[in-house]
Short mmCIF file of C-alpha atoms and ligand atoms in Angstrom, two decimals:
data_model
loop_
_atom_site.label_atom_id
_atom_site.label_comp_id
_atom_site.label_asym_id
_atom_site.label_seq_id
_atom_site.Cartn_x
_atom_site.Cartn_y
_atom_site.Cartn_z
CA MET I 1 -1.65 -21.19 15.91
CA SER I 2 1.86 -21.92 14.37
CA LEU I 3 4.83 -20.25 16.03
CA ALA I 4 6.92 -20.81 13.04
CA VAL I 5 7.13 -17.15 11.99
CA GLN I 6 10.49 -15.48 12.85
CA PHE I 7 9.76 -11.90 13.90
CA HIS I 8 12.41 -9.08 13.18
CA ASP I 9 12.51 -5.59 14.55
CA LEU I 10 13.43 -3.23 11.63
CA HIS I 11 14.11 0.48 11.55
CA PRO I 12 12.26 2.68 11.28
CA THR I 13 9.40 1.05 13.25
CA PRO I 14 6.05 2.61 12.64
CA ALA I 15 6.11 3.71 16.33
CA SER I 16 9.19 5.92 15.52
CA THR I 17 7.29 7.93 12.84
CA SER I 18 4.83 9.96 14.78
CA LEU I 19 1.19 9.92 13.97
CA ARG I 20 0.73 13.03 15.99
CA ASP I 21 3.54 15.26 14.40
CA GLU I 22 2.66 14.24 10.90
CA ILE I 23 -1.08 14.78 11.46
CA LEU I 24 -0.62 18.25 13.09
CA THR I 25 1.71 19.34 10.21
CA GLY I 26 -0.80 18.14 7.74
CA PHE I 27 -3.91 19.81 9.38
CA ARG I 28 -1.80 23.17 9.50
CA ALA I 29 -1.42 23.36 5.93
CA ASP I 30 -3.87 25.49 3.53
CA GLN I 31 -5.17 22.19 2.08
CA LYS I 32 -5.28 20.03 5.13
CA PHE I 33 -4.05 16.55 4.44
CA ALA I 34 -2.97 13.34 5.98
CA SER I 35 -0.58 10.46 4.73
CA PRO I 36 -2.58 7.54 3.47
CA LYS I 37 -0.19 5.23 5.59
CA PHE I 38 -2.40 6.41 8.49
CA PHE I 39 -5.36 4.53 7.30
CA TYR I 40 -3.69 1.09 8.31
CA ASP I 41 -4.56 0.56 11.85
CA GLN I 42 -6.04 -2.81 12.66
CA ARG I 43 -9.54 -1.70 11.41
CA GLY I 44 -8.31 0.17 8.50
CA SER I 45 -6.23 -3.00 7.41
CA GLU I 46 -9.37 -4.99 7.74
CA LEU I 47 -11.57 -2.51 5.82
CA PHE I 48 -8.92 -2.43 3.18
CA ASP I 49 -9.10 -6.27 2.86
CA ARG I 50 -12.94 -5.75 2.33
CA ILE I 51 -12.44 -3.13 -0.44
CA CYS I 52 -10.35 -5.59 -2.25
CA LYS I 53 -13.39 -7.90 -2.32
CA GLN I 54 -15.75 -5.23 -3.63
CA PRO I 55 -17.09 -5.80 -7.21
CA GLU I 56 -16.24 -2.22 -8.32
CA TYR I 57 -12.46 -2.63 -7.03
CA TYR I 58 -11.03 -4.37 -9.99
CA PRO I 59 -7.32 -3.93 -9.11
CA THR I 60 -7.13 -6.88 -6.87
CA ARG I 61 -8.73 -9.54 -8.74
CA THR I 62 -7.08 -8.37 -12.09
CA GLU I 63 -3.70 -8.47 -10.57
CA GLU I 64 -4.33 -11.87 -9.03
CA THR I 65 -5.27 -13.14 -12.52
CA ILE I 66 -2.30 -11.78 -13.95
CA LEU I 67 -0.09 -13.29 -11.33
CA ALA I 68 -1.80 -16.73 -11.52
CA GLU I 69 -1.35 -16.70 -15.31
CA ALA I 70 2.22 -15.48 -15.20
CA ALA I 71 3.61 -17.38 -12.17
CA ASP I 72 5.51 -20.05 -14.12
CA GLU I 73 7.13 -17.36 -16.38
CA ILE I 74 7.93 -15.30 -13.19
CA ALA I 75 9.43 -18.40 -11.63
CA THR I 76 11.48 -18.93 -14.75
CA ILE I 77 12.98 -15.48 -14.79
CA ALA I 78 13.24 -15.21 -10.93
CA GLY I 79 14.55 -18.77 -10.35
CA HIS I 80 14.00 -21.17 -7.43
CA GLU I 81 15.15 -20.79 -3.89
CA ALA I 82 15.10 -17.01 -3.71
CA THR I 83 14.20 -14.97 -0.53
CA LEU I 84 10.84 -13.36 -1.39
CA ILE I 85 10.32 -10.00 0.33
CA GLU I 86 6.79 -8.60 0.22
CA LEU I 87 6.55 -4.88 1.02
CA GLY I 88 3.06 -3.93 2.63
CA SER I 89 2.26 -7.61 2.80
CA GLY I 90 -1.29 -7.05 4.21
CA ALA I 91 -3.22 -10.29 4.24
CA SER I 92 -0.33 -11.92 2.34
CA ARG I 93 -2.85 -13.31 -0.17
CA LYS I 94 -1.37 -12.58 -3.53
CA VAL I 95 1.93 -14.13 -2.64
CA ARG I 96 0.26 -17.50 -2.43
CA LEU I 97 -0.31 -17.36 -6.09
CA LEU I 98 3.46 -17.43 -6.66
CA LEU I 99 4.81 -19.65 -3.84
CA GLU I 100 4.27 -23.18 -5.56
CA ALA I 101 5.68 -21.92 -8.89
CA MET I 102 8.68 -19.96 -7.44
CA ARG I 103 9.42 -22.47 -4.40
CA PRO I 104 11.40 -19.75 -2.70
CA THR I 105 13.57 -20.83 0.43
CA SER I 106 12.19 -18.04 2.56
CA TYR I 107 9.55 -15.33 2.70
CA LEU I 108 9.75 -11.98 4.46
CA GLY I 109 6.44 -9.95 5.07
CA ILE I 110 6.94 -6.38 5.87
CA ASP I 111 4.01 -4.41 6.99
CA ILE I 112 2.97 -1.25 8.97
CA SER I 113 0.10 -3.04 10.85
CA ARG I 114 1.75 -5.33 13.47
CA ASP I 115 -1.21 -7.64 14.61
CA PHE I 116 -2.53 -8.04 10.90
CA LEU I 117 1.11 -8.93 9.88
CA LEU I 118 1.38 -11.56 12.65
CA ASP I 119 -1.92 -13.15 11.85
CA SER I 120 -1.31 -13.45 8.19
CA THR I 121 2.39 -14.61 8.24
CA ARG I 122 1.27 -17.18 10.88
CA ARG I 123 -1.39 -18.49 8.41
CA LEU I 124 1.20 -18.55 5.54
CA ALA I 125 3.56 -20.62 7.69
CA ALA I 126 0.89 -23.05 8.68
CA ASP I 127 -0.27 -23.54 5.03
CA TYR I 128 3.30 -23.69 3.59
CA PRO I 129 5.36 -25.85 6.07
CA TRP I 130 8.30 -26.00 3.68
CA LEU I 131 8.62 -22.24 3.60
CA GLU I 132 10.69 -20.17 6.23
CA VAL I 133 8.46 -17.45 7.06
CA HIS I 134 9.83 -14.14 8.58
CA ALA I 135 7.78 -10.83 9.50
CA ALA I 136 8.87 -7.40 10.16
CA CYS I 137 6.70 -4.54 11.18
CA ALA I 138 8.03 -1.47 9.57
CA ASP I 139 7.23 1.81 7.62
CA PHE I 140 8.64 0.87 4.30
CA SER I 141 8.00 4.32 2.82
CA CYS I 142 11.03 5.43 5.01
CA ASN I 143 14.56 4.48 4.40
CA MET I 144 14.62 1.02 5.63
CA GLU I 145 17.16 -1.79 6.37
CA LEU I 146 16.74 -5.56 5.78
CA PRO I 147 17.39 -8.15 8.48
CA ASP I 148 21.02 -9.39 8.46
CA GLY I 149 21.40 -12.48 6.20
CA LEU I 150 18.16 -12.45 4.46
CA CYS I 151 18.96 -9.75 1.91
CA CYS I 152 21.90 -11.76 0.67
CA GLU I 153 20.07 -15.01 -0.41
CA ARG I 154 19.00 -14.02 -3.72
CA PRO I 155 16.22 -11.53 -2.76
CA VAL I 156 13.31 -10.96 -5.02
CA GLY I 157 11.08 -7.93 -3.90
CA PHE I 158 7.34 -8.04 -4.27
CA PHE I 159 5.53 -4.88 -4.27
CA PRO I 160 1.95 -5.73 -5.44
CA GLY I 161 -1.43 -3.82 -5.37
CA SER I 162 -0.14 -0.57 -7.15
CA SER I 163 0.65 0.57 -3.57
CA ILE I 164 3.63 2.62 -5.36
CA GLY I 165 0.67 4.61 -6.79
CA ASN I 166 0.17 5.97 -3.30
CA PHE I 167 3.51 7.87 -3.49
CA GLU I 168 3.86 11.11 -5.50
CA PRO I 169 5.73 10.21 -8.73
CA GLN I 170 8.97 11.90 -7.62
CA ALA I 171 8.67 10.03 -4.15
CA ALA I 172 7.94 6.82 -6.20
CA GLU I 173 11.23 7.13 -8.07
CA ASP I 174 13.08 7.95 -4.89
CA PHE I 175 11.59 4.85 -3.19
CA LEU I 176 12.62 2.63 -6.10
CA ARG I 177 16.08 4.15 -6.07
CA GLY I 178 16.32 3.29 -2.26
CA LEU I 179 15.23 -0.35 -3.02
CA HIS I 180 17.99 -0.26 -5.81
CA SER I 181 20.68 0.39 -3.20
CA LEU I 182 19.12 -1.91 -0.70
CA LEU I 183 19.02 -4.97 -3.11
CA PRO I 184 22.18 -6.74 -4.29
CA THR I 185 23.15 -6.74 -8.07
CA GLY I 186 21.18 -9.43 -9.95
CA SER I 187 17.97 -9.29 -7.63
CA GLY I 188 14.65 -8.75 -9.00
CA LEU I 189 11.47 -6.64 -8.13
CA LEU I 190 8.05 -7.71 -9.01
CA VAL I 191 5.70 -4.68 -8.83
CA GLY I 192 2.11 -4.33 -9.57
CA ILE I 193 0.83 -1.05 -11.20
CA ASP I 194 -2.64 0.20 -11.85
CA LEU I 195 -3.14 1.60 -15.25
CA VAL I 196 -4.77 4.77 -16.72
CA LYS I 197 -8.28 3.93 -17.79
CA ASP I 198 -11.68 5.50 -18.33
CA LYS I 199 -12.86 7.84 -15.48
CA ALA I 200 -16.06 6.02 -14.75
CA THR I 201 -14.22 2.66 -14.11
CA LEU I 202 -11.83 4.58 -11.95
CA GLU I 203 -14.27 6.46 -9.94
CA ALA I 204 -16.51 3.53 -9.33
CA ALA I 205 -13.43 1.42 -7.80
CA TYR I 206 -13.13 4.21 -5.18
CA ASN I 207 -16.86 4.89 -4.49
CA ASP I 208 -18.05 1.30 -3.99
CA ALA I 209 -21.94 1.02 -3.60
CA ALA I 210 -21.45 -0.88 -0.25
CA GLY I 211 -19.79 2.12 1.25
CA VAL I 212 -16.63 0.22 2.35
CA THR I 213 -14.10 2.85 0.94
CA ALA I 214 -16.07 5.57 2.48
CA ALA I 215 -15.75 3.63 5.83
CA PHE I 216 -12.10 3.21 5.21
CA ASN I 217 -11.62 6.85 4.57
CA LEU I 218 -13.67 7.91 7.64
CA ASN I 219 -11.89 5.49 9.82
CA LEU I 220 -8.91 7.79 9.89
CA LEU I 221 -10.93 10.14 11.99
CA GLU I 222 -11.76 7.36 14.37
CA ARG I 223 -7.99 6.56 14.65
CA LEU I 224 -7.41 10.16 15.54
CA ARG I 225 -10.02 10.10 18.27
CA HIS I 226 -8.69 6.86 19.78
CA GLU I 227 -4.88 7.41 19.42
CA LEU I 228 -4.62 11.22 19.63
CA HIS I 229 -7.82 11.76 21.71
CA ALA I 230 -8.94 14.25 18.95
CA LYS I 231 -12.35 16.02 19.45
CA ILE I 232 -13.43 15.41 15.99
CA ASP I 233 -16.79 13.86 14.91
CA PRO I 234 -16.65 11.66 11.85
CA ALA I 235 -20.28 12.19 11.36
CA ASN I 236 -19.64 15.69 10.47
CA PHE I 237 -17.46 14.52 7.32
CA VAL I 238 -18.22 12.67 4.24
CA HIS I 239 -16.11 10.51 1.87
CA GLN I 240 -15.20 11.91 -1.64
CA ALA I 241 -13.08 10.27 -4.48
CA PHE I 242 -12.52 11.54 -8.03
CA PHE I 243 -10.15 11.19 -10.96
CA ASN I 244 -7.98 14.30 -11.37
CA GLU I 245 -7.07 13.75 -15.10
CA GLU I 246 -4.47 16.63 -15.13
CA HIS I 247 -2.34 14.64 -12.50
CA SER I 248 -3.58 11.15 -13.47
CA ARG I 249 -4.61 10.29 -10.02
CA ILE I 250 -7.64 9.29 -7.87
CA GLU I 251 -7.73 11.75 -5.01
CA MET I 252 -9.70 10.89 -1.73
CA HIS I 253 -10.93 13.54 0.57
CA LEU I 254 -13.08 13.85 3.74
CA VAL I 255 -15.31 16.87 3.21
CA SER I 256 -16.63 18.84 6.13
CA GLN I 257 -20.32 18.99 6.03
CA LEU I 258 -20.56 22.17 8.22
CA PRO I 259 -18.39 25.02 9.54
CA GLN I 260 -16.68 23.45 12.59
CA VAL I 261 -13.65 23.60 14.85
CA VAL I 262 -11.90 20.18 15.72
CA THR I 263 -9.22 19.80 18.53
CA ILE I 264 -6.07 17.66 18.02
CA ALA I 265 -3.42 17.48 20.78
CA GLY I 266 -4.87 20.55 22.25
CA GLU I 267 -4.47 22.49 18.97
CA ARG I 268 -7.82 23.87 17.34
CA PHE I 269 -8.29 23.67 13.57
CA SER I 270 -11.33 25.27 11.86
CA PHE I 271 -13.19 23.93 8.85
CA LEU I 272 -15.42 25.89 6.47
CA GLU I 273 -18.48 23.93 5.07
CA GLY I 274 -17.13 21.97 2.10
CA GLU I 275 -13.61 22.14 3.17
CA THR I 276 -11.57 19.08 2.77
CA ILE I 277 -8.64 16.93 4.35
CA HIS I 278 -6.88 15.46 1.38
CA THR I 279 -6.24 11.75 2.56
CA GLU I 280 -4.98 9.86 -0.49
CA ASN I 281 -3.59 10.11 -3.98
CA SER I 282 -3.59 6.90 -6.11
CA TYR I 283 -1.51 7.69 -9.30
CA LYS I 284 -2.28 5.69 -12.43
CA TYR I 285 0.33 4.88 -14.89
CA THR I 286 0.80 3.74 -18.47
CA VAL I 287 3.14 0.57 -18.88
CA GLU I 288 5.61 2.93 -20.77
CA GLY I 289 5.20 5.66 -18.09
CA PHE I 290 6.07 3.19 -15.33
CA GLN I 291 8.85 1.63 -17.14
CA ALA I 292 10.43 4.93 -17.65
CA LEU I 293 10.21 5.69 -13.91
CA ALA I 294 11.59 2.46 -12.80
CA GLY I 295 14.54 3.18 -15.41
CA ARG I 296 15.24 6.44 -13.76
CA ALA I 297 15.58 4.72 -10.55
CA GLY I 298 18.17 2.30 -12.00
CA PHE I 299 15.97 -0.70 -12.77
CA GLU I 300 15.47 -2.51 -16.09
CA ALA I 301 12.04 -3.93 -16.84
CA LEU I 302 12.72 -7.26 -18.00
CA SER I 303 9.07 -8.34 -18.66
CA SER I 304 5.52 -6.66 -18.11
CA TRP I 305 2.09 -8.41 -18.24
CA THR I 306 -1.25 -6.87 -18.48
CA ASP I 307 -4.84 -8.51 -18.43
CA ALA I 308 -6.95 -8.64 -21.60
CA ASN I 309 -8.60 -5.32 -20.83
CA SER I 310 -5.45 -3.53 -20.03
CA LEU I 311 -6.74 -2.65 -16.50
CA PHE I 312 -3.70 -3.43 -14.56
CA SER I 313 0.01 -4.39 -15.16
CA VAL I 314 2.75 -6.28 -13.41
CA HIS I 315 6.46 -5.67 -13.98
CA TYR I 316 9.57 -7.74 -13.40
CA LEU I 317 12.27 -5.39 -12.75
CA THR I 318 16.08 -6.25 -12.31
CA ARG I 319 19.00 -4.42 -10.98
C1 AVI N 401 -3.23 0.34 -1.16
N1 AVI N 401 -3.53 1.36 -2.41
C2 AVI N 401 -2.85 0.82 -3.59
C3 AVI N 401 -5.02 1.46 -2.60
C4 AVI N 401 -5.32 2.27 -3.81
O1 AVI N 401 -6.11 1.78 -4.67
O2 AVI N 401 -4.70 3.32 -3.96
C5 AVI N 401 -5.64 2.00 -1.40
C6 AVI N 401 -7.16 2.31 -1.63
N2 AVI N 401 -7.63 3.50 -1.35
C7 AVI N 401 -8.89 3.35 -1.51
N3 AVI N 401 -9.23 2.27 -2.04
C8 AVI N 401 -8.08 1.55 -2.08
#
């Protein structure tokens, strides 16, 4: 395995954002909730990688097609020898579609799942020996700093996969505003955004027939068992995902199948039959709606691309 990856400790590290405190706060609410960022332990990251390959989950393959087709155009806009910074880099697969066209000097992958991040950036370094590869384990949903030096070499942010859709719209705007102040003038930000479409296509994508999304959702409870020693039986919950048209978002929940009491960090929480833990929102935008949101955060949308069926969009923003 190549040792060519330079690892950086960024703040805040995932350990400094408390799983225990945030989960307890969420379980004390009238509508119990958990942040979707807690899906991504090692197994959760592997399950998410499998979701991306399910036939119903159109976002990944559609975004990859858009990126492959637009790579030369993106390279022309972004220029060569940039520092490409991927937020939530996961398997670092999509960036491969850009590397040959863009020929950046360096790549920084930032992800919350440390082992997954190290594996994928090492593979990237082995496959692209001309590229300087950096990795940083961080919770990018919090105010983040960039490693010294890297942010100054013509950075281009890369935030694919419609991950911004997992933020509430106001939080998405605040997050973009944070990136705006982090990046120097003239830098770019390439963002993937899932688009509003018919309910059936959306709901199928989050209820794949193989049950991978269900396993991903339920894995959160396994994580609470392992990391917080929670007394909670995942077999007593089922996965639920539906499109909430009023809010233009997919909602994921874990539905209690019976009246039950679970214990987390010594605190007891009771569930009625049918009561849910709200585990994720995935907002869907129109092209114009997203461009307006980015504009409010200070970015200008230089170019936007969609696929032939208008399922997904990719935006090149500048500041
Ligand atoms: C990471 N994020 C953009 C995915 C989504 O579609 O909201 C997470 C996901 N949840 C269920 N399936 C995929």
